[in-house]
Amino acid sequence: MVLNKSMKQKKGKKGSAAQYLTRTQALRKLQLSLPEFRRLCILKGIHPREPRKKPKGANKTYYHVKDLAFLLHEPLLEVFRHIKAYQRKVNKAKAKQQLELAEKLCLRRPQYTLDKLVRERYPSFVDAVRDIDDPLCIVNLFSALPASKGYKIPVDSVHNSRKLSLEWQAYVVRAGCLKKVFVAVKGFYYQAEVCGQTVTWLVPHERSQVLPADVDYRVMVTFLEFYQTMLKFVFFKLYHDVNLKYPPALDADLESNAAGLNAVITEGEGAALDEEEGAGEVAEGERE
């Protein structure tokens, strides 16, 4: 029996060849550079896949076409393109020694938030608590690292990591949910029971840290950027459940003197409301 030519299966239209694309093909489709693609995948939680048949070779990295379609309709993609265009303008102004123009362009650089991505990746609060181990480890790690322009570790990221690590310690102490502690070469392993979930995290030993040169810190900072936003959502709910105001105040003097957890000032929501009402009564009395 002779098959009609129109009935023959065309190569690459079905099976693994049609369902998966290599990383190079994905970059062409999304019109992104490799660092931008990695950053977007980290923020969206997209990972490479391992198809049964690898049509382009076993040494290639593959992504599912549905995941790439998911990235293609992400609003952050357009924001990243605007930021890239703005950075070109800033570099051009600096090359022409137009420093005032470069500074103005930096101030008007497009901004974005990751709140939508947190709600998208964690539909329920328990899902976020179940996945909180890695964020806590990364935040505690960066709180012990020095900021570096050469490795592109921003000062704000280190300070925010330090603040979040202290907020987590304050919650664990106030809620009394710590179950186990183990001291190892890497640091202190802690385990707590939070909302019925077992949470384990690592706190490095407090010593001067040397940044190894063979680590891609840009990837780690991208993870940190998402984890910090996620932890703020989780901490707000946890603090609210134990009737504490979030974010807690941080005593700048105690923190500068390396007081650690003693620098965190936790107060109940009721106390904060009483203070606001008292302040309002004083203001009314002054007006009278």
Short mmCIF file of C-alpha atoms in Angstrom, two decimals:
data_model
loop_
_atom_site.label_atom_id
_atom_site.label_comp_id
_atom_site.label_asym_id
_atom_site.label_seq_id
_atom_site.Cartn_x
_atom_site.Cartn_y
_atom_site.Cartn_z
CA MET A 1 0.00 0.00 0.00
CA VAL A 2 1.43 3.36 -1.03
CA LEU A 3 0.80 6.28 1.36
CA ASN A 4 -0.13 9.67 0.07
CA LYS A 5 2.67 12.24 0.43
CA SER A 6 0.36 14.55 2.40
CA MET A 7 -0.22 11.77 4.96
CA LYS A 8 3.47 11.31 5.78
CA GLN A 9 4.58 12.51 9.22
CA LYS A 10 6.79 15.57 8.98
CA LYS A 11 9.98 15.56 11.01
CA GLY A 12 9.90 17.68 14.18
CA LYS A 13 6.10 18.06 14.23
CA LYS A 14 5.30 15.39 16.83
CA GLY A 15 6.84 13.74 19.88
CA SER A 16 9.85 15.01 21.84
CA ALA A 17 11.08 17.14 18.95
CA ALA A 18 7.87 19.18 19.05
CA GLN A 19 7.40 19.25 22.85
CA TYR A 20 10.90 20.33 23.86
CA LEU A 21 13.24 23.09 22.75
CA THR A 22 16.93 23.49 23.49
CA ARG A 23 18.13 26.46 25.50
CA THR A 24 19.50 28.13 22.36
CA GLN A 25 16.13 27.77 20.64
CA ALA A 26 14.40 29.14 23.74
CA LEU A 27 16.69 32.20 23.78
CA ARG A 28 15.85 32.91 20.13
CA LYS A 29 12.13 32.50 20.75
CA LEU A 30 12.07 34.81 23.79
CA GLN A 31 14.70 37.21 22.36
CA LEU A 32 16.66 37.20 25.62
CA SER A 33 20.30 36.92 26.57
CA LEU A 34 21.42 33.95 28.66
CA PRO A 35 21.65 35.88 31.99
CA GLU A 36 18.18 37.39 31.43
CA PHE A 37 16.73 33.98 30.58
CA ARG A 38 18.24 32.42 33.70
CA ARG A 39 16.90 35.23 35.85
CA LEU A 40 13.38 34.92 34.45
CA CYS A 41 13.40 31.13 34.89
CA ILE A 42 14.51 31.46 38.52
CA LEU A 43 11.82 34.02 39.34
CA LYS A 44 9.09 32.00 37.62
CA GLY A 45 10.27 28.64 38.98
CA ILE A 46 10.90 27.13 35.53
CA HIS A 47 13.40 24.24 35.43
CA PRO A 48 15.03 22.29 32.56
CA ARG A 49 13.39 19.00 31.59
CA GLU A 50 14.81 15.58 30.74
CA PRO A 51 12.92 14.18 27.71
CA ARG A 52 13.10 10.46 26.96
CA LYS A 53 14.41 11.15 23.47
CA LYS A 54 16.78 14.06 22.98
CA PRO A 55 16.47 15.05 19.32
CA LYS A 56 19.29 17.63 19.38
CA GLY A 57 21.78 15.53 21.33
CA ALA A 58 22.35 14.33 24.90
CA ASN A 59 24.59 17.28 25.82
CA LYS A 60 21.84 19.88 25.34
CA THR A 61 19.60 21.52 27.96
CA TYR A 62 15.89 21.16 27.14
CA TYR A 63 12.80 23.14 28.16
CA HIS A 64 9.15 22.23 27.63
CA VAL A 65 7.27 24.37 25.12
CA LYS A 66 4.46 24.96 27.64
CA ASP A 67 6.96 26.40 30.13
CA LEU A 68 8.34 28.70 27.43
CA ALA A 69 4.83 29.81 26.49
CA PHE A 70 4.34 30.55 30.19
CA LEU A 71 7.43 32.79 30.10
CA LEU A 72 6.42 34.41 26.82
CA HIS A 73 3.28 35.92 28.40
CA GLU A 74 5.00 37.06 31.60
CA PRO A 75 4.72 40.87 32.16
CA LEU A 76 8.21 40.88 33.71
CA LEU A 77 9.61 40.04 30.28
CA GLU A 78 8.60 43.46 28.96
CA VAL A 79 9.91 45.17 32.10
CA PHE A 80 13.32 43.51 31.67
CA ARG A 81 13.45 44.77 28.09
CA HIS A 82 12.67 48.32 29.24
CA ILE A 83 15.39 48.07 31.91
CA LYS A 84 17.87 46.83 29.30
CA ALA A 85 17.03 49.77 27.02
CA TYR A 86 17.41 52.19 29.94
CA GLN A 87 20.79 50.70 30.80
CA ARG A 88 21.96 51.36 27.24
CA LYS A 89 20.94 55.01 27.63
CA VAL A 90 22.79 55.24 30.97
CA ASN A 91 25.95 53.71 29.50
CA LYS A 92 25.76 56.05 26.51
CA ALA A 93 25.40 59.11 28.78
CA LYS A 94 28.35 57.99 30.92
CA ALA A 95 30.49 57.47 27.82
CA LYS A 96 29.74 61.06 26.77
CA GLN A 97 30.56 62.29 30.31
CA GLN A 98 26.94 63.44 30.78
CA LEU A 99 26.86 62.42 34.43
CA GLU A 100 23.78 64.47 35.38
CA LEU A 101 21.76 62.87 32.58
CA ALA A 102 22.99 59.41 33.60
CA GLU A 103 21.92 60.05 37.20
CA LYS A 104 18.45 61.22 36.11
CA LEU A 105 18.05 58.14 33.92
CA CYS A 106 19.01 55.88 36.84
CA LEU A 107 16.32 57.50 38.99
CA ARG A 108 13.68 56.94 36.29
CA ARG A 109 14.63 53.32 35.68
CA PRO A 110 11.55 51.02 35.42
CA GLN A 111 10.70 49.30 38.70
CA TYR A 112 8.94 46.00 39.35
CA THR A 113 7.71 43.87 42.25
CA LEU A 114 7.58 40.11 42.70
CA ASP A 115 4.38 40.00 44.78
CA LYS A 116 2.36 38.52 41.91
CA LEU A 117 4.92 35.75 41.36
CA VAL A 118 4.82 34.77 45.05
CA ARG A 119 1.02 34.43 44.97
CA GLU A 120 1.27 32.57 41.66
CA ARG A 121 3.84 30.02 42.83
CA TYR A 122 2.32 29.53 46.30
CA PRO A 123 -1.49 29.52 46.09
CA SER A 124 -1.85 28.67 49.80
CA PHE A 125 0.06 29.75 52.89
CA VAL A 126 0.93 26.16 53.86
CA ASP A 127 2.62 25.67 50.47
CA ALA A 128 4.90 28.62 51.21
CA VAL A 129 5.74 27.37 54.73
CA ARG A 130 6.50 23.92 53.33
CA ASP A 131 9.04 25.47 50.93
CA ILE A 132 10.62 27.92 53.37
CA ASP A 133 13.77 25.90 54.16
CA ASP A 134 15.88 27.06 51.20
CA PRO A 135 14.87 30.74 51.52
CA LEU A 136 15.92 30.77 55.18
CA CYS A 137 19.28 29.14 54.37
CA ILE A 138 20.00 31.63 51.56
CA VAL A 139 18.97 34.64 53.66
CA ASN A 140 21.14 33.56 56.61
CA LEU A 141 24.04 32.92 54.23
CA PHE A 142 23.88 36.38 52.65
CA SER A 143 23.48 38.02 56.06
CA ALA A 144 26.99 36.72 56.84
CA LEU A 145 28.55 37.68 53.48
CA PRO A 146 30.17 41.04 52.72
CA ALA A 147 28.70 43.27 50.01
CA SER A 148 30.82 43.40 46.86
CA LYS A 149 30.63 45.49 43.69
CA GLY A 150 32.93 43.13 41.85
CA TYR A 151 30.70 40.12 42.52
CA LYS A 152 27.53 42.24 42.22
CA ILE A 153 26.29 41.61 45.76
CA PRO A 154 24.31 44.78 46.65
CA VAL A 155 24.56 46.34 50.10
CA ASP A 156 20.75 46.48 50.38
CA SER A 157 20.50 42.74 49.77
CA VAL A 158 22.91 42.01 52.63
CA HIS A 159 21.13 44.42 55.01
CA ASN A 160 17.68 43.04 54.13
CA SER A 161 18.96 39.49 54.62
CA ARG A 162 20.27 40.40 58.05
CA LYS A 163 16.94 42.02 58.96
CA LEU A 164 14.89 39.03 57.77
CA SER A 165 17.10 36.55 59.64
CA LEU A 166 16.59 38.50 62.88
CA GLU A 167 12.84 38.72 62.27
CA TRP A 168 12.68 34.95 61.83
CA GLN A 169 14.67 34.35 65.01
CA ALA A 170 12.38 36.73 66.92
CA TYR A 171 9.30 34.86 65.71
CA VAL A 172 10.72 31.43 66.62
CA VAL A 173 11.56 32.67 70.13
CA ARG A 174 8.18 34.35 70.63
CA ALA A 175 6.19 31.38 69.25
CA GLY A 176 8.33 28.82 71.12
CA CYS A 177 8.36 26.48 68.11
CA LEU A 178 12.06 25.50 68.12
CA LYS A 179 12.47 21.71 68.40
CA LYS A 180 16.07 20.74 67.60
CA VAL A 181 19.52 22.32 67.28
CA PHE A 182 22.65 20.69 65.87
CA VAL A 183 26.14 22.21 65.66
CA ALA A 184 28.26 21.21 62.65
CA VAL A 185 31.27 22.43 60.71
CA LYS A 186 29.07 24.41 58.32
CA GLY A 187 27.19 26.16 61.11
CA PHE A 188 24.11 25.71 63.32
CA TYR A 189 21.25 23.54 62.06
CA TYR A 190 17.87 24.50 63.52
CA GLN A 191 14.54 22.71 63.25
CA ALA A 192 11.17 24.17 64.17
CA GLU A 193 7.51 23.18 63.87
CA VAL A 194 5.57 25.93 62.07
CA CYS A 195 1.90 25.52 61.06
CA GLY A 196 2.24 21.74 61.25
CA GLN A 197 5.28 21.77 58.93
CA THR A 198 8.86 20.86 59.89
CA VAL A 199 11.22 23.70 58.94
CA THR A 200 15.00 23.13 58.91
CA TRP A 201 17.54 25.85 58.20
CA LEU A 202 21.27 26.49 58.51
CA VAL A 203 22.93 29.52 60.12
CA PRO A 204 26.65 29.87 59.27
CA HIS A 205 29.25 30.44 61.97
CA GLU A 206 30.02 34.11 62.58
CA ARG A 207 33.47 34.58 61.11
CA SER A 208 35.02 36.64 58.33
CA GLN A 209 33.86 35.22 55.00
CA VAL A 210 36.00 34.97 51.86
CA LEU A 211 34.06 35.07 48.58
CA PRO A 212 35.19 32.23 46.28
CA ALA A 213 35.67 33.29 42.67
CA ASP A 214 34.14 30.16 41.08
CA VAL A 215 30.58 30.93 42.27
CA ASP A 216 28.01 32.67 40.04
CA TYR A 217 26.74 35.25 42.54
CA ARG A 218 24.32 36.78 40.02
CA VAL A 219 22.28 33.57 40.06
CA MET A 220 22.33 33.46 43.87
CA VAL A 221 21.30 37.13 44.13
CA THR A 222 18.35 36.40 41.82
CA PHE A 223 17.24 33.56 44.10
CA LEU A 224 17.71 35.89 47.07
CA GLU A 225 15.57 38.59 45.43
CA PHE A 226 12.60 36.23 45.15
CA TYR A 227 13.16 34.60 48.54
CA GLN A 228 13.19 37.95 50.35
CA THR A 229 9.81 38.87 48.88
CA MET A 230 8.42 35.44 49.73
CA LEU A 231 9.66 35.58 53.34
CA LYS A 232 8.05 38.98 53.90
CA PHE A 233 4.67 37.50 52.93
CA VAL A 234 5.17 34.49 55.22
CA PHE A 235 6.48 36.53 58.16
CA PHE A 236 3.55 38.96 57.96
CA LYS A 237 1.09 36.07 58.41
CA LEU A 238 3.14 34.34 61.11
CA TYR A 239 3.54 37.54 63.13
CA HIS A 240 -0.18 38.26 62.78
CA ASP A 241 -1.04 34.76 64.07
CA VAL A 242 0.88 35.37 67.33
CA ASN A 243 -0.54 38.92 67.67
CA LEU A 244 2.69 40.73 66.80
CA LYS A 245 3.18 43.82 64.68
CA TYR A 246 5.08 43.31 61.41
CA PRO A 247 7.64 44.44 60.50
CA PRO A 248 9.11 44.73 64.00
CA ALA A 249 11.20 47.76 64.88
CA LEU A 250 14.97 47.38 64.79
CA ASP A 251 17.13 49.28 67.29
CA ALA A 252 19.85 50.81 65.10
CA ASP A 253 22.27 51.36 68.01
CA LEU A 254 22.01 47.78 69.26
CA GLU A 255 22.31 46.42 65.71
CA SER A 256 25.44 48.49 65.05
CA ASN A 257 26.91 47.06 68.27
CA ALA A 258 26.23 43.49 67.04
CA ALA A 259 23.51 42.85 69.62
CA GLY A 260 21.85 40.34 67.31
CA LEU A 261 18.37 39.26 68.36
CA ASN A 262 18.28 41.85 71.17
CA ALA A 263 18.07 44.57 68.50
CA VAL A 264 14.61 43.39 67.39
CA ILE A 265 11.77 45.14 69.20
CA THR A 266 8.60 43.04 68.99
CA GLU A 267 5.34 44.52 70.15
CA GLY A 268 1.78 43.24 70.03
CA GLU A 269 -0.75 44.57 67.58
CA GLY A 270 -2.98 45.64 70.45
CA ALA A 271 -0.15 47.66 72.02
CA ALA A 272 0.51 49.39 68.72
CA LEU A 273 -3.17 50.29 68.37
CA ASP A 274 -3.27 51.61 71.95
CA GLU A 275 -0.26 53.81 71.21
CA GLU A 276 -1.95 55.19 68.08
CA GLU A 277 -5.17 55.90 70.02
CA GLY A 278 -3.18 57.55 72.81
CA ALA A 279 -1.34 59.70 70.30
CA GLY A 280 -4.68 60.70 68.75
CA GLU A 281 -6.10 61.69 72.16
CA VAL A 282 -3.01 63.79 72.92
CA ALA A 283 -3.33 65.53 69.57
CA GLU A 284 -7.02 66.30 70.21
CA GLY A 285 -6.16 67.66 73.67
CA GLU A 286 -3.52 69.94 72.17
CA ARG A 287 -6.01 71.28 69.61
CA GLU A 288 -8.48 72.08 72.39
#
